[in-house]
Short mmCIF file of C-alpha atoms and ligand atoms in Angstrom, two decimals:
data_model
loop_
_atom_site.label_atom_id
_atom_site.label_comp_id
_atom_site.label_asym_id
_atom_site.label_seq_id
_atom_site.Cartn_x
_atom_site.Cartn_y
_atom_site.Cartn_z
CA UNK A 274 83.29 -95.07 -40.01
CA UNK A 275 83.00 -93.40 -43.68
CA UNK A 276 79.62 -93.55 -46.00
CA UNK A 277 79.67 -92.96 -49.23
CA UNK A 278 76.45 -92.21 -51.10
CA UNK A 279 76.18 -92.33 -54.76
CA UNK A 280 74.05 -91.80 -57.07
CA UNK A 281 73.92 -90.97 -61.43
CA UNK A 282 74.32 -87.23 -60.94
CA UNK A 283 75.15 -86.43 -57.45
CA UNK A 284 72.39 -83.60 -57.71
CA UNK A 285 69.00 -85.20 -56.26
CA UNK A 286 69.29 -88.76 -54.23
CA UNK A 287 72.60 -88.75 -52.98
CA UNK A 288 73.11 -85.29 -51.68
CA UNK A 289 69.76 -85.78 -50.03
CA UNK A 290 71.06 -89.21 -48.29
CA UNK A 291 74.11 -87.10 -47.31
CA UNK A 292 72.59 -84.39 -45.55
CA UNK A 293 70.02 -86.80 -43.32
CA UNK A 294 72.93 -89.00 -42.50
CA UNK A 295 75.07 -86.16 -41.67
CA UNK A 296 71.97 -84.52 -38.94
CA UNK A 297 71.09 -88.23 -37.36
CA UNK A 298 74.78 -88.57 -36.68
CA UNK A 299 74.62 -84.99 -35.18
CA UNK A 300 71.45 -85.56 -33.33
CA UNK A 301 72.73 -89.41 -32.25
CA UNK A 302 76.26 -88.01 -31.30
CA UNK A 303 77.91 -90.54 -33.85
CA UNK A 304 81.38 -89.55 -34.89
CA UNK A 305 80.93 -90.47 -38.58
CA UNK A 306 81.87 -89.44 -41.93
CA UNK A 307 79.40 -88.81 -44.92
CA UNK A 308 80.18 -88.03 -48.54
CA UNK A 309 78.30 -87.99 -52.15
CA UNK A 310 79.28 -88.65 -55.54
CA UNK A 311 77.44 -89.55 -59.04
CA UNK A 312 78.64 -92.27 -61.00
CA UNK A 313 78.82 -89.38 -63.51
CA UNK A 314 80.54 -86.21 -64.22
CA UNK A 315 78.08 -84.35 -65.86
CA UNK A 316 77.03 -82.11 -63.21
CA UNK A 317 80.27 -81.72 -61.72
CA UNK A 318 80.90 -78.96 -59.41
CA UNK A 319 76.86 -78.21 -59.46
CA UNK A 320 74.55 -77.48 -56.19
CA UNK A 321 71.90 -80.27 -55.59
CA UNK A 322 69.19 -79.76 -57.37
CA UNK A 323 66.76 -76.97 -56.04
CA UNK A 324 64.52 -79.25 -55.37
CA UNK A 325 66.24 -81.33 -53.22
CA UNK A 326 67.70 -78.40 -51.65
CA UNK A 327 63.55 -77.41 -50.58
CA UNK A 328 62.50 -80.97 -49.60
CA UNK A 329 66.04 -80.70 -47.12
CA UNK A 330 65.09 -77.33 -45.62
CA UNK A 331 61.91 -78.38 -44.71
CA UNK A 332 63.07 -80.72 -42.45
CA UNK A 333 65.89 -78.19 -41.37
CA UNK A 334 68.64 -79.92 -42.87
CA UNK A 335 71.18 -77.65 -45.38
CA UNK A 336 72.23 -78.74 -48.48
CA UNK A 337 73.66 -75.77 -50.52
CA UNK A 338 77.31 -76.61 -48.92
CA UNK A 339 77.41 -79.36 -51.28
CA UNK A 340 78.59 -79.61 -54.97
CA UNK A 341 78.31 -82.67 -57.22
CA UNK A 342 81.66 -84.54 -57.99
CA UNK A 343 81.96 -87.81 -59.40
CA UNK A 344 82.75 -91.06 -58.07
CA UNK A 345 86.75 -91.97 -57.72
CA UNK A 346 88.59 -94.85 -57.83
CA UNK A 347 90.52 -93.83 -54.41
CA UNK A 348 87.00 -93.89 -53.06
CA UNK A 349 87.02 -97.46 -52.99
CA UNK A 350 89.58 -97.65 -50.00
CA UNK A 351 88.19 -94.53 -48.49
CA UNK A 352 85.60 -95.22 -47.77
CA UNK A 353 83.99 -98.44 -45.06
CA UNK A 354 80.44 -98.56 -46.82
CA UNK A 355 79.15 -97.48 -50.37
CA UNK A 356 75.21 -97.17 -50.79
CA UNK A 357 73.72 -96.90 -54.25
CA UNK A 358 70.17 -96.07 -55.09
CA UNK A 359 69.17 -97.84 -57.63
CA UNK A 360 70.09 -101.73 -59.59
CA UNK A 361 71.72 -99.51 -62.44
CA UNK A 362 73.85 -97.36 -59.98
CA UNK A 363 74.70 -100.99 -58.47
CA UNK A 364 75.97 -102.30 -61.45
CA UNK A 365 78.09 -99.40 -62.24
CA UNK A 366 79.40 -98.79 -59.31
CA UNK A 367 80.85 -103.20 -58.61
CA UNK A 368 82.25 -103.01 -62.34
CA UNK A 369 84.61 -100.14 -61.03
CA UNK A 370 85.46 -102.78 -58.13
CA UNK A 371 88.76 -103.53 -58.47
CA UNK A 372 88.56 -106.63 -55.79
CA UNK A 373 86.14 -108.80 -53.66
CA UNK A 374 86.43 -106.55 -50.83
CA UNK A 375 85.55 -103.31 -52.19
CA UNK A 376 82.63 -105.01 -54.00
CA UNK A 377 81.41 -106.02 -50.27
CA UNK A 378 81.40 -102.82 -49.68
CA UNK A 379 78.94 -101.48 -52.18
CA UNK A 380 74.60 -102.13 -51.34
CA UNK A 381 71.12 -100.61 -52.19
CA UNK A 382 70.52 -98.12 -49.42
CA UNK A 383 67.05 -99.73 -49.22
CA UNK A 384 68.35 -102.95 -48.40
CA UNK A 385 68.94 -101.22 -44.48
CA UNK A 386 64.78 -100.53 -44.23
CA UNK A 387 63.65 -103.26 -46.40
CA UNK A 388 66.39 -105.62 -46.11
CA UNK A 389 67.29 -108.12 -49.04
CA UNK A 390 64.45 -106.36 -51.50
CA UNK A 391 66.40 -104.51 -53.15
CA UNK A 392 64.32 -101.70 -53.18
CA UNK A 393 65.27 -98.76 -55.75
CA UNK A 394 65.32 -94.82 -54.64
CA UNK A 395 63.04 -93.58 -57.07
CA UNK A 396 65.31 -91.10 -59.58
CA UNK A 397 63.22 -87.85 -59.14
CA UNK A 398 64.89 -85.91 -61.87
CA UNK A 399 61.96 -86.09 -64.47
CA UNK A 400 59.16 -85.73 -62.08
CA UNK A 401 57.58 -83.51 -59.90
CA UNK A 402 57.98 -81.94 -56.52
CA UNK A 403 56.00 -85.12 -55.18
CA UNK A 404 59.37 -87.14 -56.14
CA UNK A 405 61.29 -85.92 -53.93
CA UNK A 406 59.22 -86.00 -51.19
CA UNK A 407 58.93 -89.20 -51.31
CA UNK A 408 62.70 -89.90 -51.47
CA UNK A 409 63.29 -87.81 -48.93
CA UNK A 410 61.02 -90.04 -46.81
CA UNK A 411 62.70 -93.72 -47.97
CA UNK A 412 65.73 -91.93 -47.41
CA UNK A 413 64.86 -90.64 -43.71
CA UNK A 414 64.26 -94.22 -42.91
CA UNK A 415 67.02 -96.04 -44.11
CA UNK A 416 69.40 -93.13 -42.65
CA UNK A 417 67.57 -94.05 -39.03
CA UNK A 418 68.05 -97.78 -39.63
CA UNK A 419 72.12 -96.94 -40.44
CA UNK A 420 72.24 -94.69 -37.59
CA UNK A 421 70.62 -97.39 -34.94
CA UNK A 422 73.21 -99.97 -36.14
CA UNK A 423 76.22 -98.12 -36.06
P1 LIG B 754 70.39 -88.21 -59.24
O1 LIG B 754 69.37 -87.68 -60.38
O2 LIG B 754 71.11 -89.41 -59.83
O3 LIG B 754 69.51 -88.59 -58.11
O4 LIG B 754 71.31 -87.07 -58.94
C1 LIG B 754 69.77 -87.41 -61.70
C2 LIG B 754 70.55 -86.32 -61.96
C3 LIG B 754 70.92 -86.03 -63.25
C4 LIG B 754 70.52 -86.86 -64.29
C5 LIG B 754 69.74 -87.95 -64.01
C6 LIG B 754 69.38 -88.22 -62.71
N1 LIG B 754 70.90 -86.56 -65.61
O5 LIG B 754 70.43 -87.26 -66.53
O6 LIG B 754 71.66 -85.62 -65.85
#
């Protein structure tokens, strides 16, 4: 199995959904493969942001291994699922679709703890440390919900 998470940058959300996925699947002993990317370029080859690197090391899980790339069209077949964050990473990531079953593949991470909501990560870019704390925790919990159904 191979998860894609994506985000707008690739520098706060995603990376954060990467690394949690990444340490359940350790901790669960699930052979699985995670990945991030923005739906754009603009902080390509960047670190997460530091503050998403902070939130992740409290809970023990590394980040700073990662560097923001942007989304591909070969990541389409890649990849077996594609979670977004938000209704605007949604949209930009099915009008890059180039069938119905790469579309199928593409859903609001939230949709795994709060199914058919359509819940939106927060983006914690313009805010404060607070932010990310609380993405960190929606992301936790979707992350367990993947893990349990794999
Ligand atoms: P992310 O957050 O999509 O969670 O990585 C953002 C990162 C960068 C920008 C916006 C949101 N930006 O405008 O550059």
């Amino acid at each position: 199995m191979k998860i894609l998470m994506v985000c707008l940058g690739n520098i706060c959300r995603s990376p954060l959904a990467e690394g949690i996925l990444k340490q359940k699947a350790i901790e669960n002993n699930r052979n699985i493969e995670v990945d991030s990317a923005g739906t754009i370029a603009n902080h390509e080859g960047e670190l997460p942001d530091s503050r998403s690197i902070e939130v992740a090391k409290k809970y023990e899980i590394d980040l700073t291994y990662q560097r923001s790339r942007p989304l591909t069209q070969e990541d389409f077949s890649i990849f077996d699922l594609i979670y977004v964050m938000d209704a605007s990473n949604y949209t930009d990531v099915i009008a890059r679709a180039e069938n119905e079953a790469q579309k199928a593949k593409v859903n609001m991470i939230l949709n795994e703890s709060y199914p058919n909501e359509n819940r939106r990560v927060p983006d914690p870019y313009y805010g404060g440390d607070a932010g990310f704390e609380n993405v960190y925790h929606l992301l936790d919990e979707a992350c367990e919900v993947i893990i349990r159904n794999l």
